[in-house]
PDB file of C-alpha atoms in Angstrom:
ATOM      1  CA  UNK F  10     -35.619  -0.219  10.720  1.00  0.00           C
ATOM      2  CA  UNK F  11     -35.740   4.007  11.085  1.00  0.00           C
ATOM      3  CA  UNK F  12     -33.891   6.092   8.893  1.00  0.00           C
ATOM      4  CA  UNK F  13     -31.790   6.872  11.500  1.00  0.00           C
ATOM      5  CA  UNK F  14     -30.862   3.719  12.416  1.00  0.00           C
ATOM      6  CA  UNK F  15     -30.159   2.827   8.779  1.00  0.00           C
ATOM      7  CA  UNK F  16     -28.237   6.045   9.050  1.00  0.00           C
ATOM      8  CA  UNK F  17     -26.051   4.898  11.889  1.00  0.00           C
ATOM      9  CA  UNK F  18     -25.529   1.173  10.719  1.00  0.00           C
ATOM     10  CA  UNK F  19     -24.019   2.125   7.407  1.00  0.00           C
ATOM     11  CA  UNK F  20     -22.143   5.308   9.146  1.00  0.00           C
ATOM     12  CA  UNK F  21     -20.667   2.566  10.967  1.00  0.00           C
ATOM     13  CA  UNK F  22     -20.798  -0.448   8.311  1.00  0.00           C
ATOM     14  CA  UNK F  23     -18.973   1.258   5.067  1.00  0.00           C
ATOM     15  CA  UNK F  24     -15.673   2.194   7.704  1.00  0.00           C
ATOM     16  CA  UNK F  25     -15.766  -1.324   8.683  1.00  0.00           C
ATOM     17  CA  UNK F  26     -15.838  -3.115   5.379  1.00  0.00           C
ATOM     18  CA  UNK F  27     -13.045  -0.842   4.043  1.00  0.00           C
ATOM     19  CA  UNK F  28     -11.186  -2.061   6.912  1.00  0.00           C
ATOM     20  CA  UNK F  29     -11.853  -5.577   5.904  1.00  0.00           C
ATOM     21  CA  UNK F  30     -11.107  -5.063   2.209  1.00  0.00           C
ATOM     22  CA  UNK F  31      -8.158  -3.097   2.869  1.00  0.00           C
ATOM     23  CA  UNK F  32      -6.411  -6.344   4.607  1.00  0.00           C
ATOM     24  CA  UNK F  33      -8.008  -8.647   2.726  1.00  0.00           C
ATOM     25  CA  UNK F  34      -6.714  -6.887  -0.078  1.00  0.00           C
ATOM     26  CA  UNK F  35      -3.318  -6.331   1.443  1.00  0.00           C
ATOM     27  CA  UNK F  36      -2.963 -10.120   2.232  1.00  0.00           C
ATOM     28  CA  UNK F  37      -4.001 -11.171  -1.474  1.00  0.00           C
ATOM     29  CA  UNK F  38      -1.180  -9.050  -2.884  1.00  0.00           C
ATOM     30  CA  UNK F  39       1.617  -8.870  -0.384  1.00  0.00           C
ATOM     31  CA  UNK F  40       4.117 -10.557  -2.599  1.00  0.00           C
ATOM     32  CA  UNK F  41       2.916  -8.494  -6.146  1.00  0.00           C
ATOM     33  CA  UNK F  42       1.705  -5.315  -6.277  1.00  0.00           C
ATOM     34  CA  UNK F  43       0.043  -4.517  -9.169  1.00  0.00           C
ATOM     35  CA  UNK F  44      -0.512  -0.675  -8.678  1.00  0.00           C
ATOM     36  CA  UNK F  45       1.987   0.798 -11.141  1.00  0.00           C
ATOM     37  CA  UNK F  46      -0.186   3.590 -11.938  1.00  0.00           C
ATOM     38  CA  UNK F  47      -0.970   4.008  -8.019  1.00  0.00           C
ATOM     39  CA  UNK F  48       2.996   4.018  -7.354  1.00  0.00           C
ATOM     40  CA  UNK F  49       3.198   7.004  -9.574  1.00  0.00           C
ATOM     41  CA  UNK F  50       0.674   9.283  -7.126  1.00  0.00           C
ATOM     42  CA  UNK F  51       2.285   7.593  -4.483  1.00  0.00           C
ATOM     43  CA  UNK F  52       6.050   8.409  -4.806  1.00  0.00           C
ATOM     44  CA  UNK F  53       4.845  12.390  -5.734  1.00  0.00           C
ATOM     45  CA  UNK F  54       2.483  12.138  -3.016  1.00  0.00           C
ATOM     46  CA  UNK F  55       4.885  11.456  -0.288  1.00  0.00           C
ATOM     47  CA  UNK F  56       7.312  13.924  -1.989  1.00  0.00           C
ATOM     48  CA  UNK F  57       5.696  16.553  -2.073  1.00  0.00           C
ATOM     49  CA  UNK F  58       3.882  15.963   1.313  1.00  0.00           C
ATOM     50  CA  UNK F  59       5.858  14.388   3.503  1.00  0.00           C
ATOM     51  CA  UNK F  60       9.373  16.480   1.778  1.00  0.00           C
ATOM     52  CA  UNK F  61       8.357  19.284   0.054  1.00  0.00           C
ATOM     53  CA  UNK F  62      10.288  18.298  -2.694  1.00  0.00           C
ATOM     54  CA  UNK F  63       8.957  19.102  -6.152  1.00  0.00           C
ATOM     55  CA  UNK F  64       6.851  15.756  -8.021  1.00  0.00           C
ATOM     56  CA  UNK F  65       8.064  16.466 -10.864  1.00  0.00           C
ATOM     57  CA  UNK F  66      11.559  16.943 -10.499  1.00  0.00           C
ATOM     58  CA  UNK F  67      14.110  14.991 -11.719  1.00  0.00           C
ATOM     59  CA  UNK F  68      14.786  13.080  -8.020  1.00  0.00           C
ATOM     60  CA  UNK F  69      10.781  11.587  -8.188  1.00  0.00           C
ATOM     61  CA  UNK F  70      11.208  10.539 -11.681  1.00  0.00           C
ATOM     62  CA  UNK F  71      13.909   8.526 -10.739  1.00  0.00           C
ATOM     63  CA  UNK F  72      12.419   6.983  -6.781  1.00  0.00           C
ATOM     64  CA  UNK F  73       9.648   6.053  -9.332  1.00  0.00           C
ATOM     65  CA  UNK F  74      11.851   4.539 -12.346  1.00  0.00           C
ATOM     66  CA  UNK F  75      13.763   2.731  -9.074  1.00  0.00           C
ATOM     67  CA  UNK F  76      10.654   1.181  -7.843  1.00  0.00           C
ATOM     68  CA  UNK F  77       9.135   0.223 -11.061  1.00  0.00           C
ATOM     69  CA  UNK F  78      11.832  -1.054 -13.077  1.00  0.00           C
ATOM     70  CA  UNK F  79      13.435  -3.003  -9.908  1.00  0.00           C
ATOM     71  CA  UNK F  80      16.251  -1.016  -9.151  1.00  0.00           C
ATOM     72  CA  UNK F  81      17.375   1.117 -12.251  1.00  0.00           C
ATOM     73  CA  UNK F  82      16.586   3.830 -14.433  1.00  0.00           C
ATOM     74  CA  UNK F  83      13.985   3.396 -17.178  1.00  0.00           C
ATOM     75  CA  UNK F  84      15.774   2.249 -20.196  1.00  0.00           C
ATOM     76  CA  UNK F  85      15.430   4.375 -23.384  1.00  0.00           C
ATOM     77  CA  UNK F  86      11.913   3.610 -25.345  1.00  0.00           C
ATOM     78  CA  UNK F  87      10.806   2.512 -21.870  1.00  0.00           C
ATOM     79  CA  UNK F  88       8.084   4.647 -20.239  1.00  0.00           C
ATOM     80  CA  UNK F  89       9.878   7.215 -17.846  1.00  0.00           C
ATOM     81  CA  UNK F  90       6.966   6.704 -15.293  1.00  0.00           C
ATOM     82  CA  UNK F  91       6.954  10.390 -14.682  1.00  0.00           C
ATOM     83  CA  UNK F  92       4.249  11.953 -12.320  1.00  0.00           C
ATOM     84  CA  UNK F  93       2.489  13.621 -15.325  1.00  0.00           C
ATOM     85  CA  UNK F  94      -0.668  14.814 -13.433  1.00  0.00           C
ATOM     86  CA  UNK F  95      -2.499  17.723 -12.047  1.00  0.00           C
ATOM     87  CA  UNK F  96      -0.823  18.736  -8.872  1.00  0.00           C
ATOM     88  CA  UNK F  97      -4.947  18.697  -7.323  1.00  0.00           C
ATOM     89  CA  UNK F  98      -4.514  15.031  -8.180  1.00  0.00           C
ATOM     90  CA  UNK F  99      -2.400  14.349  -5.273  1.00  0.00           C
ATOM     91  CA  UNK F 100      -5.081  15.521  -2.868  1.00  0.00           C
ATOM     92  CA  UNK F 101      -7.070  12.585  -3.485  1.00  0.00           C
ATOM     93  CA  UNK F 102      -3.941  10.568  -2.577  1.00  0.00           C
ATOM     94  CA  UNK F 103      -2.601  12.185  -0.042  1.00  0.00           C
ATOM     95  CA  UNK F 104      -3.702   9.806   3.066  1.00  0.00           C
ATOM     96  CA  UNK F 105      -2.463   6.810   1.180  1.00  0.00           C
ATOM     97  CA  UNK F 106       0.280   9.078   0.853  1.00  0.00           C
ATOM     98  CA  UNK F 107       0.938   8.772   4.664  1.00  0.00           C
ATOM     99  CA  UNK F 108       0.870   4.782   4.449  1.00  0.00           C
ATOM    100  CA  UNK F 109       3.897   2.374   3.421  1.00  0.00           C
ATOM    101  CA  UNK F 110       3.019   1.587  -0.168  1.00  0.00           C
ATOM    102  CA  UNK F 111       1.628  -1.859   0.363  1.00  0.00           C
ATOM    103  CA  UNK F 112      -0.678  -0.798   2.719  1.00  0.00           C
ATOM    104  CA  UNK F 113      -1.211   2.173   0.856  1.00  0.00           C
ATOM    105  CA  UNK F 114      -2.152   0.092  -2.854  1.00  0.00           C
ATOM    106  CA  UNK F 115      -4.517  -1.573  -1.055  1.00  0.00           C
ATOM    107  CA  UNK F 116      -6.491   1.309   0.832  1.00  0.00           C
ATOM    108  CA  UNK F 117      -6.749   2.507  -2.418  1.00  0.00           C
ATOM    109  CA  UNK F 118      -8.001  -0.454  -3.990  1.00  0.00           C
ATOM    110  CA  UNK F 119     -10.720  -0.913  -0.928  1.00  0.00           C
ATOM    111  CA  UNK F 120     -11.211   2.837  -1.142  1.00  0.00           C
ATOM    112  CA  UNK F 121     -11.982   2.336  -5.315  1.00  0.00           C
ATOM    113  CA  UNK F 122     -14.111  -0.506  -4.878  1.00  0.00           C
ATOM    114  CA  UNK F 123     -16.290   0.452  -2.204  1.00  0.00           C
ATOM    115  CA  UNK F 124     -16.443   4.360  -3.665  1.00  0.00           C
ATOM    116  CA  UNK F 125     -17.861   3.102  -7.009  1.00  0.00           C
ATOM    117  CA  UNK F 126     -20.134   0.125  -5.836  1.00  0.00           C
ATOM    118  CA  UNK F 127     -21.966   2.974  -3.398  1.00  0.00           C
ATOM    119  CA  UNK F 128     -22.062   5.741  -6.226  1.00  0.00           C
ATOM    120  CA  UNK F 129     -23.648   3.302  -8.570  1.00  0.00           C
ATOM    121  CA  UNK F 130     -26.510   2.416  -5.709  1.00  0.00           C
ATOM    122  CA  UNK F 131     -26.838   5.514  -4.858  1.00  0.00           C
ATOM    123  CA  UNK F 132     -26.674   6.882  -8.122  1.00  0.00           C
ATOM    124  CA  UNK F 133     -29.244   4.202  -9.141  1.00  0.00           C
ATOM    125  CA  UNK F 134     -31.128   3.014  -6.571  1.00  0.00           C
ATOM    126  CA  UNK F 135     -34.262   1.223  -8.700  1.00  0.00           C
ATOM    127  CA  UNK F 136     -32.015  -0.438 -10.235  1.00  0.00           C
ATOM    128  CA  UNK F 137     -31.815  -4.358  -9.786  1.00  0.00           C
ATOM    129  CA  UNK F 138     -28.726  -4.505  -6.967  1.00  0.00           C
ATOM    130  CA  UNK F 139     -27.312  -7.852  -8.505  1.00  0.00           C
ATOM    131  CA  UNK F 140     -26.590  -5.399 -11.640  1.00  0.00           C
ATOM    132  CA  UNK F 141     -25.352  -2.410  -9.287  1.00  0.00           C
ATOM    133  CA  UNK F 142     -22.701  -5.899  -7.735  1.00  0.00           C
ATOM    134  CA  UNK F 143     -22.146  -6.888 -11.091  1.00  0.00           C
ATOM    135  CA  UNK F 144     -20.302  -2.753 -11.410  1.00  0.00           C
ATOM    136  CA  UNK F 145     -16.541  -4.791 -10.151  1.00  0.00           C
ATOM    137  CA  UNK F 146     -16.507  -7.215 -12.462  1.00  0.00           C
ATOM    138  CA  UNK F 147     -16.627  -4.865 -15.981  1.00  0.00           C
ATOM    139  CA  UNK F 148     -12.854  -4.989 -18.122  1.00  0.00           C
ATOM    140  CA  UNK F 149     -12.144  -1.910 -17.733  1.00  0.00           C
ATOM    141  CA  UNK F 150     -13.591  -1.466 -13.994  1.00  0.00           C
ATOM    142  CA  UNK F 151     -10.786  -4.120 -13.474  1.00  0.00           C
ATOM    143  CA  UNK F 152      -8.652  -2.781 -15.359  1.00  0.00           C
ATOM    144  CA  UNK F 153      -8.460   0.498 -13.425  1.00  0.00           C
ATOM    145  CA  UNK F 154      -8.985  -0.949 -10.478  1.00  0.00           C
ATOM    146  CA  UNK F 155      -5.718  -3.030 -10.480  1.00  0.00           C
ATOM    147  CA  UNK F 156      -3.932  -0.497 -12.280  1.00  0.00           C
ATOM    148  CA  UNK F 157      -4.564   1.724  -9.631  1.00  0.00           C
ATOM    149  CA  UNK F 158      -5.574   5.039 -11.857  1.00  0.00           C
ATOM    150  CA  UNK F 159      -7.724   7.881 -11.789  1.00  0.00           C
ATOM    151  CA  UNK F 160     -10.129   5.792 -13.745  1.00  0.00           C
ATOM    152  CA  UNK F 161     -12.609   4.848 -10.638  1.00  0.00           C
ATOM    153  CA  UNK F 162     -11.961   7.812  -9.483  1.00  0.00           C
ATOM    154  CA  UNK F 163     -13.891   9.697 -12.096  1.00  0.00           C
ATOM    155  CA  UNK F 164     -15.867   6.848 -13.245  1.00  0.00           C
ATOM    156  CA  UNK F 165     -17.595   7.532  -9.180  1.00  0.00           C
ATOM    157  CA  UNK F 166     -17.432  11.666 -10.146  1.00  0.00           C
ATOM    158  CA  UNK F 167     -18.971  11.335 -13.601  1.00  0.00           C
ATOM    159  CA  UNK F 168     -21.864   8.369 -12.634  1.00  0.00           C
ATOM    160  CA  UNK F 169     -22.705  11.144  -9.505  1.00  0.00           C
ATOM    161  CA  UNK F 170     -22.494  13.646 -11.762  1.00  0.00           C
ATOM    162  CA  UNK F 171     -24.727  12.596 -14.726  1.00  0.00           C
ATOM    163  CA  UNK F 172     -27.379  10.598 -11.769  1.00  0.00           C
ATOM    164  CA  UNK F 173     -27.925  14.377 -10.667  1.00  0.00           C
ATOM    165  CA  UNK F 174     -28.736  16.119 -14.537  1.00  0.00           C
ATOM    166  CA  UNK F 175     -32.250  13.966 -14.430  1.00  0.00           C
ATOM    167  CA  UNK F 176     -33.314  15.291 -11.315  1.00  0.00           C
ATOM    168  CA  UNK F 177     -36.749  17.278 -11.476  1.00  0.00           C
ATOM    169  CA  UNK F 178     -35.378  19.951  -9.056  1.00  0.00           C
ATOM    170  CA  UNK F 179     -31.875  22.381  -9.230  1.00  0.00           C
ATOM    171  CA  UNK F 180     -29.290  21.218  -6.403  1.00  0.00           C
ATOM    172  CA  UNK F 181     -28.792  24.086  -4.236  1.00  0.00           C
ATOM    173  CA  UNK F 182     -26.059  26.546  -5.324  1.00  0.00           C
ATOM    174  CA  UNK F 183     -23.279  24.979  -2.611  1.00  0.00           C
ATOM    175  CA  UNK F 184     -24.313  21.130  -4.447  1.00  0.00           C
ATOM    176  CA  UNK F 185     -23.792  23.355  -7.883  1.00  0.00           C
ATOM    177  CA  UNK F 186     -20.745  24.145  -6.856  1.00  0.00           C
ATOM    178  CA  UNK F 187     -19.443  20.939  -5.426  1.00  0.00           C
ATOM    179  CA  UNK F 188     -20.858  19.947  -9.062  1.00  0.00           C
ATOM    180  CA  UNK F 189     -18.353  22.504 -10.947  1.00  0.00           C
ATOM    181  CA  UNK F 190     -15.203  21.385  -9.072  1.00  0.00           C
ATOM    182  CA  UNK F 191     -15.550  17.576  -9.299  1.00  0.00           C
ATOM    183  CA  UNK F 192     -16.439  17.920 -12.848  1.00  0.00           C
ATOM    184  CA  UNK F 193     -13.091  20.075 -13.150  1.00  0.00           C
ATOM    185  CA  UNK F 194     -11.200  17.252 -11.160  1.00  0.00           C
ATOM    186  CA  UNK F 195     -11.789  15.166 -13.422  1.00  0.00           C
ATOM    187  CA  UNK F 196     -10.057  16.922 -16.277  1.00  0.00           C
ATOM    188  CA  UNK F 197      -6.650  15.207 -14.460  1.00  0.00           C
ATOM    189  CA  UNK F 198      -7.191  12.125 -16.946  1.00  0.00           C
ATOM    190  CA  UNK F 199      -8.526  14.573 -20.049  1.00  0.00           C
ATOM    191  CA  UNK F 200      -8.738  11.301 -22.372  1.00  0.00           C
ATOM    192  CA  UNK F 201     -11.173   9.624 -20.607  1.00  0.00           C
TER     193      UNK F 201
END
């Protein structure tokens, strides 16, 4: 197969795999939504992008708490589940904020799984394929993936940046700018 045909096939297969994963995840988690961290981003994104409401405000925090604590606010000593991330985090979650939560969560999980596998494959093309496919089974990956937090997107960014650091030739100025922006973006979760 010629390189152009391979690129076209990949261009068609990736969205198809994403859709199938989203459908499968939505079907599997229809009555159980494990993405507590993602719910915070989703509510904040909907409030900001669809309603023009401050994602850091009390109204959004109350919505988040009602969703997570099954119709009540957080009690003293419980996590208040507020959106307390930099605002640029919402840019990544924007497309998912437009969907109902069940579908948004499934699409977020599918996106993260697919992005991590593709990033690992592209970052280390000489690694055994079975090793790349084992990536989703590592505990920290599964934990971040199920909670729906920013661990997986940050992992994908860092993996790509690390793989670029070992190249013999210097990346173009445009790629360096993209790398700088992505490196700044990972500060969304500084403990990582």
